[in-house]
Amino acid sequence: MTTATSLKPARERSSTRQPAQRSRRGSGHLRRTLVAWAFCSPFVLLFATFGIWPVFSSLSMSVTDITSRDVQTPFSVNFVGLENYTALFDDPTFVRSALNTLYFVAVGIPLTMVLSLAVAVALNSGIQRAKGFFRVAYFAPVVTSIVAVAVVWRYLYKPDGMINSVLSVAGISGPDWLNDPNWSMPALILMAVWRHFGIPMVIFLAGLQSIPPELHEAAVVDGASRWRAFRSVTLPLLRPTTLVVAILLSISYLQFFEEPFVMTSGGPLDSTTSISYYAYQQFGFGNYGLASAASYVLVTAIALLSLLQFRIFRAKA
């Protein structure tokens, strides 16, 4: 009896204390949430203004007939649905730019991956002296200004430039690289591979250094040659690294723009016009709807290629 009477006031005190505690906890949680949003709000506002809003704005523009004349009178813009997208594929210049982009991706990505992996393997095992110097030297083109790169490569590609001079020693008459429609794209691919293989090389080098050396030693003890150990041990363990490199290169090479912009202006005869450069031209012509549609075709291509790479590498895992 005594115990029941002593417990009852305790329960009453507890029941009256819990709402007050929950209220204090709720107010404290709300205060912390408001403080967190106050610190995050500058980034959120900037990202929403310069990151999210342009994406949705260009998507809405791609289904309208907006041109540069409609900027001052936005209410005159009409919804046209998918007409801009169908007009793109009726435009021979866009079809040519899409084929040029596919050509650039199909040739440039494998060349870049093979070259960057070969240099990474050499830096990881073969070249012991001045390894730091070679890493910096191979990475330097990545951080070099595209304008400076263009000046140098324009000189190399001149009809009487260094490349044709070297070819003439072997009895080969070199072409006019940048003015010949058949050779302008290979010339830009060679330049792009040289300029972009530094970052994949660094990523491959990090992947190689994460492989335990005991695995190679075990393969050698089992009688495997260097090539067999590389093929059976190194390449399978580099699969996640290779996937990252492939996706990064796909995104970079599909947005093929700087090389034709500074070297050939899309010529000769649109032989180096890419989808990005086509969209840039349409924006310059004031065809904002068509340019936005071209940009979203490129976004779709990047998404599909990345998804395909994920599926291929997951199937091999």
PDB file of C-alpha atoms in Angstrom:
ATOM      1  CA  MET A   1       0.000   0.000   0.000  1.00  0.00           C
ATOM      2  CA  THR A   2       2.824   2.255   0.910  1.00  0.00           C
ATOM      3  CA  THR A   3       4.619   1.371  -2.329  1.00  0.00           C
ATOM      4  CA  ALA A   4       1.557   2.170  -4.479  1.00  0.00           C
ATOM      5  CA  THR A   5       1.050   5.547  -2.878  1.00  0.00           C
ATOM      6  CA  SER A   6       4.770   6.400  -3.268  1.00  0.00           C
ATOM      7  CA  LEU A   7       4.817   5.421  -6.955  1.00  0.00           C
ATOM      8  CA  LYS A   8       1.755   7.367  -7.968  1.00  0.00           C
ATOM      9  CA  PRO A   9       3.212  10.844  -7.392  1.00  0.00           C
ATOM     10  CA  ALA A  10       6.407   9.746  -9.200  1.00  0.00           C
ATOM     11  CA  ARG A  11       4.422   8.750 -12.287  1.00  0.00           C
ATOM     12  CA  GLU A  12       2.516  12.019 -12.145  1.00  0.00           C
ATOM     13  CA  ARG A  13       5.764  13.962 -11.906  1.00  0.00           C
ATOM     14  CA  SER A  14       7.201  11.942 -14.759  1.00  0.00           C
ATOM     15  CA  SER A  15       4.115  12.463 -16.914  1.00  0.00           C
ATOM     16  CA  THR A  16       4.230  16.218 -16.318  1.00  0.00           C
ATOM     17  CA  ARG A  17       8.017  16.349 -16.965  1.00  0.00           C
ATOM     18  CA  GLN A  18       8.072  14.428 -20.272  1.00  0.00           C
ATOM     19  CA  PRO A  19       6.089  16.965 -22.349  1.00  0.00           C
ATOM     20  CA  ALA A  20       8.372  19.716 -21.057  1.00  0.00           C
ATOM     21  CA  GLN A  21      11.489  17.690 -21.915  1.00  0.00           C
ATOM     22  CA  ARG A  22      10.136  16.835 -25.353  1.00  0.00           C
ATOM     23  CA  SER A  23       9.348  20.493 -25.908  1.00  0.00           C
ATOM     24  CA  ARG A  24      12.907  21.521 -24.955  1.00  0.00           C
ATOM     25  CA  ARG A  25      14.371  18.791 -27.166  1.00  0.00           C
ATOM     26  CA  GLY A  26      12.133  19.865 -30.028  1.00  0.00           C
ATOM     27  CA  SER A  27      13.117  23.502 -29.690  1.00  0.00           C
ATOM     28  CA  GLY A  28      16.800  22.525 -29.497  1.00  0.00           C
ATOM     29  CA  HIS A  29      16.510  20.375 -32.607  1.00  0.00           C
ATOM     30  CA  LEU A  30      14.688  23.156 -34.446  1.00  0.00           C
ATOM     31  CA  ARG A  31      17.372  25.662 -33.414  1.00  0.00           C
ATOM     32  CA  ARG A  32      20.170  23.378 -34.647  1.00  0.00           C
ATOM     33  CA  THR A  33      18.316  22.793 -37.916  1.00  0.00           C
ATOM     34  CA  LEU A  34      17.856  26.530 -38.481  1.00  0.00           C
ATOM     35  CA  VAL A  35      21.535  27.170 -37.744  1.00  0.00           C
ATOM     36  CA  ALA A  36      22.557  24.421 -40.186  1.00  0.00           C
ATOM     37  CA  TRP A  37      20.325  25.861 -42.922  1.00  0.00           C
ATOM     38  CA  ALA A  38      21.684  29.333 -42.211  1.00  0.00           C
ATOM     39  CA  PHE A  39      25.221  28.102 -42.877  1.00  0.00           C
ATOM     40  CA  CYS A  40      24.173  26.051 -45.921  1.00  0.00           C
ATOM     41  CA  SER A  41      21.865  28.631 -47.469  1.00  0.00           C
ATOM     42  CA  PRO A  42      24.568  30.609 -49.373  1.00  0.00           C
ATOM     43  CA  PHE A  43      25.711  27.456 -51.176  1.00  0.00           C
ATOM     44  CA  VAL A  44      22.132  26.267 -51.734  1.00  0.00           C
ATOM     45  CA  LEU A  45      21.130  29.628 -53.211  1.00  0.00           C
ATOM     46  CA  LEU A  46      24.183  29.776 -55.474  1.00  0.00           C
ATOM     47  CA  PHE A  47      23.753  26.165 -56.614  1.00  0.00           C
ATOM     48  CA  ALA A  48      20.039  26.674 -57.256  1.00  0.00           C
ATOM     49  CA  THR A  49      20.694  29.909 -59.187  1.00  0.00           C
ATOM     50  CA  PHE A  50      23.688  28.871 -61.276  1.00  0.00           C
ATOM     51  CA  GLY A  51      23.333  25.067 -61.259  1.00  0.00           C
ATOM     52  CA  ILE A  52      19.721  23.925 -61.176  1.00  0.00           C
ATOM     53  CA  TRP A  53      17.923  26.901 -62.719  1.00  0.00           C
ATOM     54  CA  PRO A  54      19.962  26.927 -65.997  1.00  0.00           C
ATOM     55  CA  VAL A  55      19.336  23.192 -66.408  1.00  0.00           C
ATOM     56  CA  PHE A  56      15.554  23.521 -66.185  1.00  0.00           C
ATOM     57  CA  SER A  57      15.619  26.789 -68.113  1.00  0.00           C
ATOM     58  CA  SER A  58      17.476  25.233 -71.062  1.00  0.00           C
ATOM     59  CA  LEU A  59      15.196  22.173 -70.916  1.00  0.00           C
ATOM     60  CA  SER A  60      12.134  24.418 -71.172  1.00  0.00           C
ATOM     61  CA  MET A  61      13.778  26.396 -73.991  1.00  0.00           C
ATOM     62  CA  SER A  62      14.391  23.202 -75.966  1.00  0.00           C
ATOM     63  CA  VAL A  63      10.625  22.707 -76.419  1.00  0.00           C
ATOM     64  CA  THR A  64       9.899  26.281 -77.515  1.00  0.00           C
ATOM     65  CA  ASP A  65      10.620  28.385 -80.596  1.00  0.00           C
ATOM     66  CA  ILE A  66      12.562  30.996 -78.614  1.00  0.00           C
ATOM     67  CA  THR A  67      15.154  33.010 -80.506  1.00  0.00           C
ATOM     68  CA  SER A  68      17.313  35.989 -79.669  1.00  0.00           C
ATOM     69  CA  ARG A  69      14.449  38.274 -80.789  1.00  0.00           C
ATOM     70  CA  ASP A  70      12.180  36.841 -78.084  1.00  0.00           C
ATOM     71  CA  VAL A  71      14.428  37.714 -75.154  1.00  0.00           C
ATOM     72  CA  GLN A  72      12.797  41.121 -74.760  1.00  0.00           C
ATOM     73  CA  THR A  73       9.296  39.732 -75.388  1.00  0.00           C
ATOM     74  CA  PRO A  74       9.158  36.355 -73.612  1.00  0.00           C
ATOM     75  CA  PHE A  75       5.343  36.122 -73.889  1.00  0.00           C
ATOM     76  CA  SER A  76       5.648  35.703 -77.653  1.00  0.00           C
ATOM     77  CA  VAL A  77       7.447  32.366 -77.230  1.00  0.00           C
ATOM     78  CA  ASN A  78       5.412  29.358 -78.350  1.00  0.00           C
ATOM     79  CA  PHE A  79       5.500  25.770 -77.159  1.00  0.00           C
ATOM     80  CA  VAL A  80       6.539  23.544 -80.082  1.00  0.00           C
ATOM     81  CA  GLY A  81       7.017  20.189 -78.351  1.00  0.00           C
ATOM     82  CA  LEU A  82       9.688  18.021 -79.962  1.00  0.00           C
ATOM     83  CA  GLU A  83       9.961  20.043 -83.184  1.00  0.00           C
ATOM     84  CA  ASN A  84      13.448  21.276 -82.289  1.00  0.00           C
ATOM     85  CA  TYR A  85      14.627  17.704 -81.767  1.00  0.00           C
ATOM     86  CA  THR A  86      13.191  16.535 -85.093  1.00  0.00           C
ATOM     87  CA  ALA A  87      14.654  19.609 -86.795  1.00  0.00           C
ATOM     88  CA  LEU A  88      18.075  18.664 -85.443  1.00  0.00           C
ATOM     89  CA  PHE A  89      18.093  15.294 -87.151  1.00  0.00           C
ATOM     90  CA  ASP A  90      16.850  16.905 -90.386  1.00  0.00           C
ATOM     91  CA  ASP A  91      19.855  19.237 -90.319  1.00  0.00           C
ATOM     92  CA  PRO A  92      22.837  17.703 -92.209  1.00  0.00           C
ATOM     93  CA  THR A  93      25.253  19.835 -90.171  1.00  0.00           C
ATOM     94  CA  PHE A  94      23.977  18.375 -86.901  1.00  0.00           C
ATOM     95  CA  VAL A  95      24.096  14.824 -88.269  1.00  0.00           C
ATOM     96  CA  ARG A  96      27.666  15.474 -89.377  1.00  0.00           C
ATOM     97  CA  SER A  97      28.543  16.897 -85.949  1.00  0.00           C
ATOM     98  CA  ALA A  98      27.028  13.825 -84.230  1.00  0.00           C
ATOM     99  CA  LEU A  99      29.073  11.501 -86.452  1.00  0.00           C
ATOM    100  CA  ASN A 100      32.203  13.572 -85.801  1.00  0.00           C
ATOM    101  CA  THR A 101      31.602  13.327 -82.047  1.00  0.00           C
ATOM    102  CA  LEU A 102      31.128   9.547 -82.250  1.00  0.00           C
ATOM    103  CA  TYR A 103      34.327   9.286 -84.320  1.00  0.00           C
ATOM    104  CA  PHE A 104      36.206  11.365 -81.775  1.00  0.00           C
ATOM    105  CA  VAL A 105      34.899   9.247 -78.872  1.00  0.00           C
ATOM    106  CA  ALA A 106      35.401   5.860 -80.566  1.00  0.00           C
ATOM    107  CA  VAL A 107      39.029   6.587 -81.480  1.00  0.00           C
ATOM    108  CA  GLY A 108      40.106   9.012 -78.780  1.00  0.00           C
ATOM    109  CA  ILE A 109      38.972   7.127 -75.659  1.00  0.00           C
ATOM    110  CA  PRO A 110      40.712   3.796 -76.434  1.00  0.00           C
ATOM    111  CA  LEU A 111      43.904   5.597 -77.456  1.00  0.00           C
ATOM    112  CA  THR A 112      43.891   7.690 -74.287  1.00  0.00           C
ATOM    113  CA  MET A 113      43.210   4.710 -72.025  1.00  0.00           C
ATOM    114  CA  VAL A 114      45.924   2.538 -73.594  1.00  0.00           C
ATOM    115  CA  LEU A 115      48.504   5.346 -73.529  1.00  0.00           C
ATOM    116  CA  SER A 116      47.698   6.419 -69.963  1.00  0.00           C
ATOM    117  CA  LEU A 117      47.781   2.821 -68.693  1.00  0.00           C
ATOM    118  CA  ALA A 118      51.091   2.136 -70.461  1.00  0.00           C
ATOM    119  CA  VAL A 119      52.717   5.241 -68.979  1.00  0.00           C
ATOM    120  CA  ALA A 120      51.275   4.453 -65.528  1.00  0.00           C
ATOM    121  CA  VAL A 121      52.694   0.915 -65.657  1.00  0.00           C
ATOM    122  CA  ALA A 122      56.083   2.286 -66.740  1.00  0.00           C
ATOM    123  CA  LEU A 123      56.115   4.858 -63.945  1.00  0.00           C
ATOM    124  CA  ASN A 124      54.998   2.255 -61.411  1.00  0.00           C
ATOM    125  CA  SER A 125      57.593  -0.363 -62.227  1.00  0.00           C
ATOM    126  CA  GLY A 126      60.107   0.299 -64.981  1.00  0.00           C
ATOM    127  CA  ILE A 127      61.333   3.860 -64.563  1.00  0.00           C
ATOM    128  CA  GLN A 128      62.866   4.173 -61.132  1.00  0.00           C
ATOM    129  CA  ARG A 129      65.004   7.249 -61.680  1.00  0.00           C
ATOM    130  CA  ALA A 130      63.447  10.701 -61.958  1.00  0.00           C
ATOM    131  CA  LYS A 131      59.988   9.202 -61.470  1.00  0.00           C
ATOM    132  CA  GLY A 132      58.666  12.453 -60.022  1.00  0.00           C
ATOM    133  CA  PHE A 133      59.950  14.432 -62.988  1.00  0.00           C
ATOM    134  CA  PHE A 134      58.210  12.174 -65.480  1.00  0.00           C
ATOM    135  CA  ARG A 135      54.941  12.324 -63.535  1.00  0.00           C
ATOM    136  CA  VAL A 136      55.001  16.116 -63.677  1.00  0.00           C
ATOM    137  CA  ALA A 137      56.083  16.140 -67.317  1.00  0.00           C
ATOM    138  CA  TYR A 138      53.264  13.814 -68.407  1.00  0.00           C
ATOM    139  CA  PHE A 139      50.691  15.717 -66.340  1.00  0.00           C
ATOM    140  CA  ALA A 140      51.797  19.176 -67.533  1.00  0.00           C
ATOM    141  CA  PRO A 141      49.601  19.210 -70.714  1.00  0.00           C
ATOM    142  CA  VAL A 142      46.476  18.930 -68.516  1.00  0.00           C
ATOM    143  CA  VAL A 143      47.153  22.228 -66.774  1.00  0.00           C
ATOM    144  CA  THR A 144      48.511  24.015 -69.835  1.00  0.00           C
ATOM    145  CA  SER A 145      46.333  26.686 -71.385  1.00  0.00           C
ATOM    146  CA  ILE A 146      44.477  25.503 -74.478  1.00  0.00           C
ATOM    147  CA  VAL A 147      45.530  28.713 -76.250  1.00  0.00           C
ATOM    148  CA  ALA A 148      49.224  27.966 -75.713  1.00  0.00           C
ATOM    149  CA  VAL A 149      48.650  24.366 -76.767  1.00  0.00           C
ATOM    150  CA  ALA A 150      46.880  25.529 -79.925  1.00  0.00           C
ATOM    151  CA  VAL A 151      49.762  27.816 -80.901  1.00  0.00           C
ATOM    152  CA  VAL A 152      52.299  25.002 -80.558  1.00  0.00           C
ATOM    153  CA  TRP A 153      50.204  22.375 -82.355  1.00  0.00           C
ATOM    154  CA  ARG A 154      49.312  24.769 -85.166  1.00  0.00           C
ATOM    155  CA  TYR A 155      53.033  25.123 -85.802  1.00  0.00           C
ATOM    156  CA  LEU A 156      53.512  21.362 -85.688  1.00  0.00           C
ATOM    157  CA  TYR A 157      50.639  20.782 -88.144  1.00  0.00           C
ATOM    158  CA  LYS A 158      51.731  23.359 -90.715  1.00  0.00           C
ATOM    159  CA  PRO A 159      52.495  21.912 -94.168  1.00  0.00           C
ATOM    160  CA  ASP A 160      56.162  22.751 -93.578  1.00  0.00           C
ATOM    161  CA  GLY A 161      55.957  22.051 -89.832  1.00  0.00           C
ATOM    162  CA  MET A 162      57.882  19.634 -87.674  1.00  0.00           C
ATOM    163  CA  ILE A 163      55.576  16.622 -88.187  1.00  0.00           C
ATOM    164  CA  ASN A 164      55.763  16.775 -91.970  1.00  0.00           C
ATOM    165  CA  SER A 165      59.520  17.395 -91.753  1.00  0.00           C
ATOM    166  CA  VAL A 166      59.929  14.175 -89.758  1.00  0.00           C
ATOM    167  CA  LEU A 167      57.691  12.285 -92.194  1.00  0.00           C
ATOM    168  CA  SER A 168      59.708  13.584 -95.148  1.00  0.00           C
ATOM    169  CA  VAL A 169      62.838  12.013 -93.660  1.00  0.00           C
ATOM    170  CA  ALA A 170      61.084   8.650 -94.027  1.00  0.00           C
ATOM    171  CA  GLY A 171      60.038   9.531 -97.576  1.00  0.00           C
ATOM    172  CA  ILE A 172      56.408  10.296 -96.664  1.00  0.00           C
ATOM    173  CA  SER A 173      54.700  13.425 -97.957  1.00  0.00           C
ATOM    174  CA  GLY A 174      52.614  14.710 -95.061  1.00  0.00           C
ATOM    175  CA  PRO A 175      49.170  16.245 -95.626  1.00  0.00           C
ATOM    176  CA  ASP A 176      47.966  19.738 -94.807  1.00  0.00           C
ATOM    177  CA  TRP A 177      46.643  18.458 -91.503  1.00  0.00           C
ATOM    178  CA  LEU A 178      44.224  21.180 -90.437  1.00  0.00           C
ATOM    179  CA  ASN A 179      42.971  22.131 -93.914  1.00  0.00           C
ATOM    180  CA  ASP A 180      42.383  18.636 -95.269  1.00  0.00           C
ATOM    181  CA  PRO A 181      38.892  17.270 -94.332  1.00  0.00           C
ATOM    182  CA  ASN A 182      40.297  13.748 -94.262  1.00  0.00           C
ATOM    183  CA  TRP A 183      43.094  14.556 -91.822  1.00  0.00           C
ATOM    184  CA  SER A 184      41.693  17.364 -89.670  1.00  0.00           C
ATOM    185  CA  MET A 185      39.886  15.055 -87.233  1.00  0.00           C
ATOM    186  CA  PRO A 186      42.854  12.654 -86.743  1.00  0.00           C
ATOM    187  CA  ALA A 187      45.002  15.725 -86.103  1.00  0.00           C
ATOM    188  CA  LEU A 188      42.636  16.960 -83.377  1.00  0.00           C
ATOM    189  CA  ILE A 189      42.366  13.463 -81.870  1.00  0.00           C
ATOM    190  CA  LEU A 190      46.155  13.222 -81.615  1.00  0.00           C
ATOM    191  CA  MET A 191      46.288  16.596 -79.920  1.00  0.00           C
ATOM    192  CA  ALA A 192      43.420  15.704 -77.558  1.00  0.00           C
ATOM    193  CA  VAL A 193      45.014  12.400 -76.542  1.00  0.00           C
ATOM    194  CA  TRP A 194      48.277  14.190 -75.740  1.00  0.00           C
ATOM    195  CA  ARG A 195      46.433  16.851 -73.763  1.00  0.00           C
ATOM    196  CA  HIS A 196      44.037  14.619 -71.793  1.00  0.00           C
ATOM    197  CA  PHE A 197      45.940  11.463 -70.904  1.00  0.00           C
ATOM    198  CA  GLY A 198      47.552  12.978 -67.750  1.00  0.00           C
ATOM    199  CA  ILE A 199      44.551  12.602 -65.414  1.00  0.00           C
ATOM    200  CA  PRO A 200      43.801   8.976 -66.440  1.00  0.00           C
ATOM    201  CA  MET A 201      47.499   8.232 -65.986  1.00  0.00           C
ATOM    202  CA  VAL A 202      47.396   9.514 -62.393  1.00  0.00           C
ATOM    203  CA  ILE A 203      44.226   7.510 -61.660  1.00  0.00           C
ATOM    204  CA  PHE A 204      45.725   4.335 -63.155  1.00  0.00           C
ATOM    205  CA  LEU A 205      48.927   4.932 -61.196  1.00  0.00           C
ATOM    206  CA  ALA A 206      46.941   5.133 -57.955  1.00  0.00           C
ATOM    207  CA  GLY A 207      45.116   1.935 -58.897  1.00  0.00           C
ATOM    208  CA  LEU A 208      48.373   0.111 -59.648  1.00  0.00           C
ATOM    209  CA  GLN A 209      49.908   1.167 -56.351  1.00  0.00           C
ATOM    210  CA  SER A 210      46.888  -0.208 -54.471  1.00  0.00           C
ATOM    211  CA  ILE A 211      47.493  -3.742 -55.803  1.00  0.00           C
ATOM    212  CA  PRO A 212      49.426  -5.848 -53.255  1.00  0.00           C
ATOM    213  CA  PRO A 213      52.835  -6.871 -54.714  1.00  0.00           C
ATOM    214  CA  GLU A 214      52.418 -10.329 -53.167  1.00  0.00           C
ATOM    215  CA  LEU A 215      49.907 -11.179 -55.880  1.00  0.00           C
ATOM    216  CA  HIS A 216      52.463 -10.556 -58.643  1.00  0.00           C
ATOM    217  CA  GLU A 217      55.123 -12.437 -56.708  1.00  0.00           C
ATOM    218  CA  ALA A 218      52.785 -15.418 -56.360  1.00  0.00           C
ATOM    219  CA  ALA A 219      52.065 -15.335 -60.092  1.00  0.00           C
ATOM    220  CA  VAL A 220      55.800 -15.257 -60.882  1.00  0.00           C
ATOM    221  CA  VAL A 221      56.408 -18.188 -58.500  1.00  0.00           C
ATOM    222  CA  ASP A 222      53.700 -20.114 -60.374  1.00  0.00           C
ATOM    223  CA  GLY A 223      55.661 -19.556 -63.582  1.00  0.00           C
ATOM    224  CA  ALA A 224      53.576 -16.768 -65.123  1.00  0.00           C
ATOM    225  CA  SER A 225      55.315 -14.381 -67.496  1.00  0.00           C
ATOM    226  CA  ARG A 226      55.093 -10.606 -66.997  1.00  0.00           C
ATOM    227  CA  TRP A 227      52.426 -10.278 -69.682  1.00  0.00           C
ATOM    228  CA  ARG A 228      50.414 -13.167 -68.224  1.00  0.00           C
ATOM    229  CA  ALA A 229      50.644 -11.674 -64.717  1.00  0.00           C
ATOM    230  CA  PHE A 230      49.578  -8.285 -66.085  1.00  0.00           C
ATOM    231  CA  ARG A 231      46.665  -9.799 -67.993  1.00  0.00           C
ATOM    232  CA  SER A 232      45.476 -12.181 -65.250  1.00  0.00           C
ATOM    233  CA  VAL A 233      46.275 -10.199 -62.112  1.00  0.00           C
ATOM    234  CA  THR A 234      46.695  -6.505 -62.828  1.00  0.00           C
ATOM    235  CA  LEU A 235      43.906  -5.884 -65.336  1.00  0.00           C
ATOM    236  CA  PRO A 236      41.136  -7.655 -63.328  1.00  0.00           C
ATOM    237  CA  LEU A 237      42.119  -5.760 -60.174  1.00  0.00           C
ATOM    238  CA  LEU A 238      42.127  -2.501 -62.149  1.00  0.00           C
ATOM    239  CA  ARG A 239      38.536  -2.992 -63.316  1.00  0.00           C
ATOM    240  CA  PRO A 240      36.981  -0.419 -60.893  1.00  0.00           C
ATOM    241  CA  THR A 241      39.723   2.075 -61.801  1.00  0.00           C
ATOM    242  CA  THR A 242      39.166   1.424 -65.495  1.00  0.00           C
ATOM    243  CA  LEU A 243      35.439   2.071 -65.076  1.00  0.00           C
ATOM    244  CA  VAL A 244      36.117   5.446 -63.450  1.00  0.00           C
ATOM    245  CA  VAL A 245      38.569   6.404 -66.191  1.00  0.00           C
ATOM    246  CA  ALA A 246      36.185   5.294 -68.946  1.00  0.00           C
ATOM    247  CA  ILE A 247      33.310   7.351 -67.555  1.00  0.00           C
ATOM    248  CA  LEU A 248      35.455  10.452 -67.023  1.00  0.00           C
ATOM    249  CA  LEU A 249      36.854  10.209 -70.547  1.00  0.00           C
ATOM    250  CA  SER A 250      33.397   9.631 -72.025  1.00  0.00           C
ATOM    251  CA  ILE A 251      32.045  12.775 -70.393  1.00  0.00           C
ATOM    252  CA  SER A 252      35.088  14.780 -71.456  1.00  0.00           C
ATOM    253  CA  TYR A 253      35.301  13.509 -75.038  1.00  0.00           C
ATOM    254  CA  LEU A 254      31.582  13.748 -75.750  1.00  0.00           C
ATOM    255  CA  GLN A 255      31.829  17.438 -74.826  1.00  0.00           C
ATOM    256  CA  PHE A 256      34.427  17.834 -77.573  1.00  0.00           C
ATOM    257  CA  PHE A 257      34.612  21.631 -77.993  1.00  0.00           C
ATOM    258  CA  GLU A 258      37.891  23.350 -77.188  1.00  0.00           C
ATOM    259  CA  GLU A 259      39.993  21.681 -79.871  1.00  0.00           C
ATOM    260  CA  PRO A 260      37.741  22.585 -82.847  1.00  0.00           C
ATOM    261  CA  PHE A 261      37.042  26.009 -81.339  1.00  0.00           C
ATOM    262  CA  VAL A 262      40.689  27.094 -81.140  1.00  0.00           C
ATOM    263  CA  MET A 263      42.203  25.030 -83.965  1.00  0.00           C
ATOM    264  CA  THR A 264      39.780  24.746 -86.882  1.00  0.00           C
ATOM    265  CA  SER A 265      36.540  26.624 -86.019  1.00  0.00           C
ATOM    266  CA  GLY A 266      34.690  23.439 -86.931  1.00  0.00           C
ATOM    267  CA  GLY A 267      36.174  23.214 -90.433  1.00  0.00           C
ATOM    268  CA  PRO A 268      37.184  22.439 -93.020  1.00  0.00           C
ATOM    269  CA  LEU A 269      33.738  21.589 -94.451  1.00  0.00           C
ATOM    270  CA  ASP A 270      32.381  20.845 -90.936  1.00  0.00           C
ATOM    271  CA  SER A 271      34.799  17.938 -90.642  1.00  0.00           C
ATOM    272  CA  THR A 272      35.639  18.843 -87.020  1.00  0.00           C
ATOM    273  CA  THR A 273      32.276  20.252 -85.892  1.00  0.00           C
ATOM    274  CA  SER A 274      31.110  18.487 -82.733  1.00  0.00           C
ATOM    275  CA  ILE A 275      27.701  18.553 -81.030  1.00  0.00           C
ATOM    276  CA  SER A 276      28.989  21.029 -78.437  1.00  0.00           C
ATOM    277  CA  TYR A 277      30.413  23.273 -81.152  1.00  0.00           C
ATOM    278  CA  TYR A 278      27.137  23.012 -83.121  1.00  0.00           C
ATOM    279  CA  ALA A 279      25.171  24.083 -80.013  1.00  0.00           C
ATOM    280  CA  TYR A 280      27.614  26.973 -79.526  1.00  0.00           C
ATOM    281  CA  GLN A 281      27.067  28.059 -83.140  1.00  0.00           C
ATOM    282  CA  GLN A 282      23.279  27.919 -82.778  1.00  0.00           C
ATOM    283  CA  PHE A 283      23.416  30.034 -79.626  1.00  0.00           C
ATOM    284  CA  GLY A 284      25.516  32.517 -81.592  1.00  0.00           C
ATOM    285  CA  PHE A 285      22.929  32.521 -84.398  1.00  0.00           C
ATOM    286  CA  GLY A 286      20.193  33.258 -81.842  1.00  0.00           C
ATOM    287  CA  ASN A 287      18.442  29.866 -82.239  1.00  0.00           C
ATOM    288  CA  TYR A 288      18.160  29.252 -78.513  1.00  0.00           C
ATOM    289  CA  GLY A 289      15.555  26.500 -78.771  1.00  0.00           C
ATOM    290  CA  LEU A 290      17.570  24.515 -81.304  1.00  0.00           C
ATOM    291  CA  ALA A 291      20.788  24.991 -79.352  1.00  0.00           C
ATOM    292  CA  SER A 292      19.139  23.809 -76.117  1.00  0.00           C
ATOM    293  CA  ALA A 293      17.762  20.747 -77.892  1.00  0.00           C
ATOM    294  CA  ALA A 294      21.258  19.911 -79.187  1.00  0.00           C
ATOM    295  CA  SER A 295      22.617  20.245 -75.656  1.00  0.00           C
ATOM    296  CA  TYR A 296      20.053  17.785 -74.314  1.00  0.00           C
ATOM    297  CA  VAL A 297      20.816  15.316 -77.083  1.00  0.00           C
ATOM    298  CA  LEU A 298      24.402  15.459 -75.841  1.00  0.00           C
ATOM    299  CA  VAL A 299      23.305  14.994 -72.204  1.00  0.00           C
ATOM    300  CA  THR A 300      21.260  11.963 -73.224  1.00  0.00           C
ATOM    301  CA  ALA A 301      24.238  10.496 -75.094  1.00  0.00           C
ATOM    302  CA  ILE A 302      26.482  10.944 -72.036  1.00  0.00           C
ATOM    303  CA  ALA A 303      23.917   9.264 -69.765  1.00  0.00           C
ATOM    304  CA  LEU A 304      23.409   6.326 -72.132  1.00  0.00           C
ATOM    305  CA  LEU A 305      27.128   5.762 -72.649  1.00  0.00           C
ATOM    306  CA  SER A 306      27.805   5.891 -68.886  1.00  0.00           C
ATOM    307  CA  LEU A 307      24.976   3.415 -68.262  1.00  0.00           C
ATOM    308  CA  LEU A 308      26.361   1.107 -70.961  1.00  0.00           C
ATOM    309  CA  GLN A 309      29.813   1.201 -69.386  1.00  0.00           C
ATOM    310  CA  PHE A 310      28.351   0.393 -65.963  1.00  0.00           C
ATOM    311  CA  ARG A 311      26.552  -2.626 -67.404  1.00  0.00           C
ATOM    312  CA  ILE A 312      29.612  -3.869 -69.297  1.00  0.00           C
ATOM    313  CA  PHE A 313      31.942  -3.640 -66.313  1.00  0.00           C
ATOM    314  CA  ARG A 314      29.313  -5.096 -63.948  1.00  0.00           C
ATOM    315  CA  ALA A 315      28.811  -8.039 -66.303  1.00  0.00           C
ATOM    316  CA  LYS A 316      32.565  -8.732 -66.296  1.00  0.00           C
ATOM    317  CA  ALA A 317      32.827  -8.427 -62.497  1.00  0.00           C
TER     318      ALA A 317
END
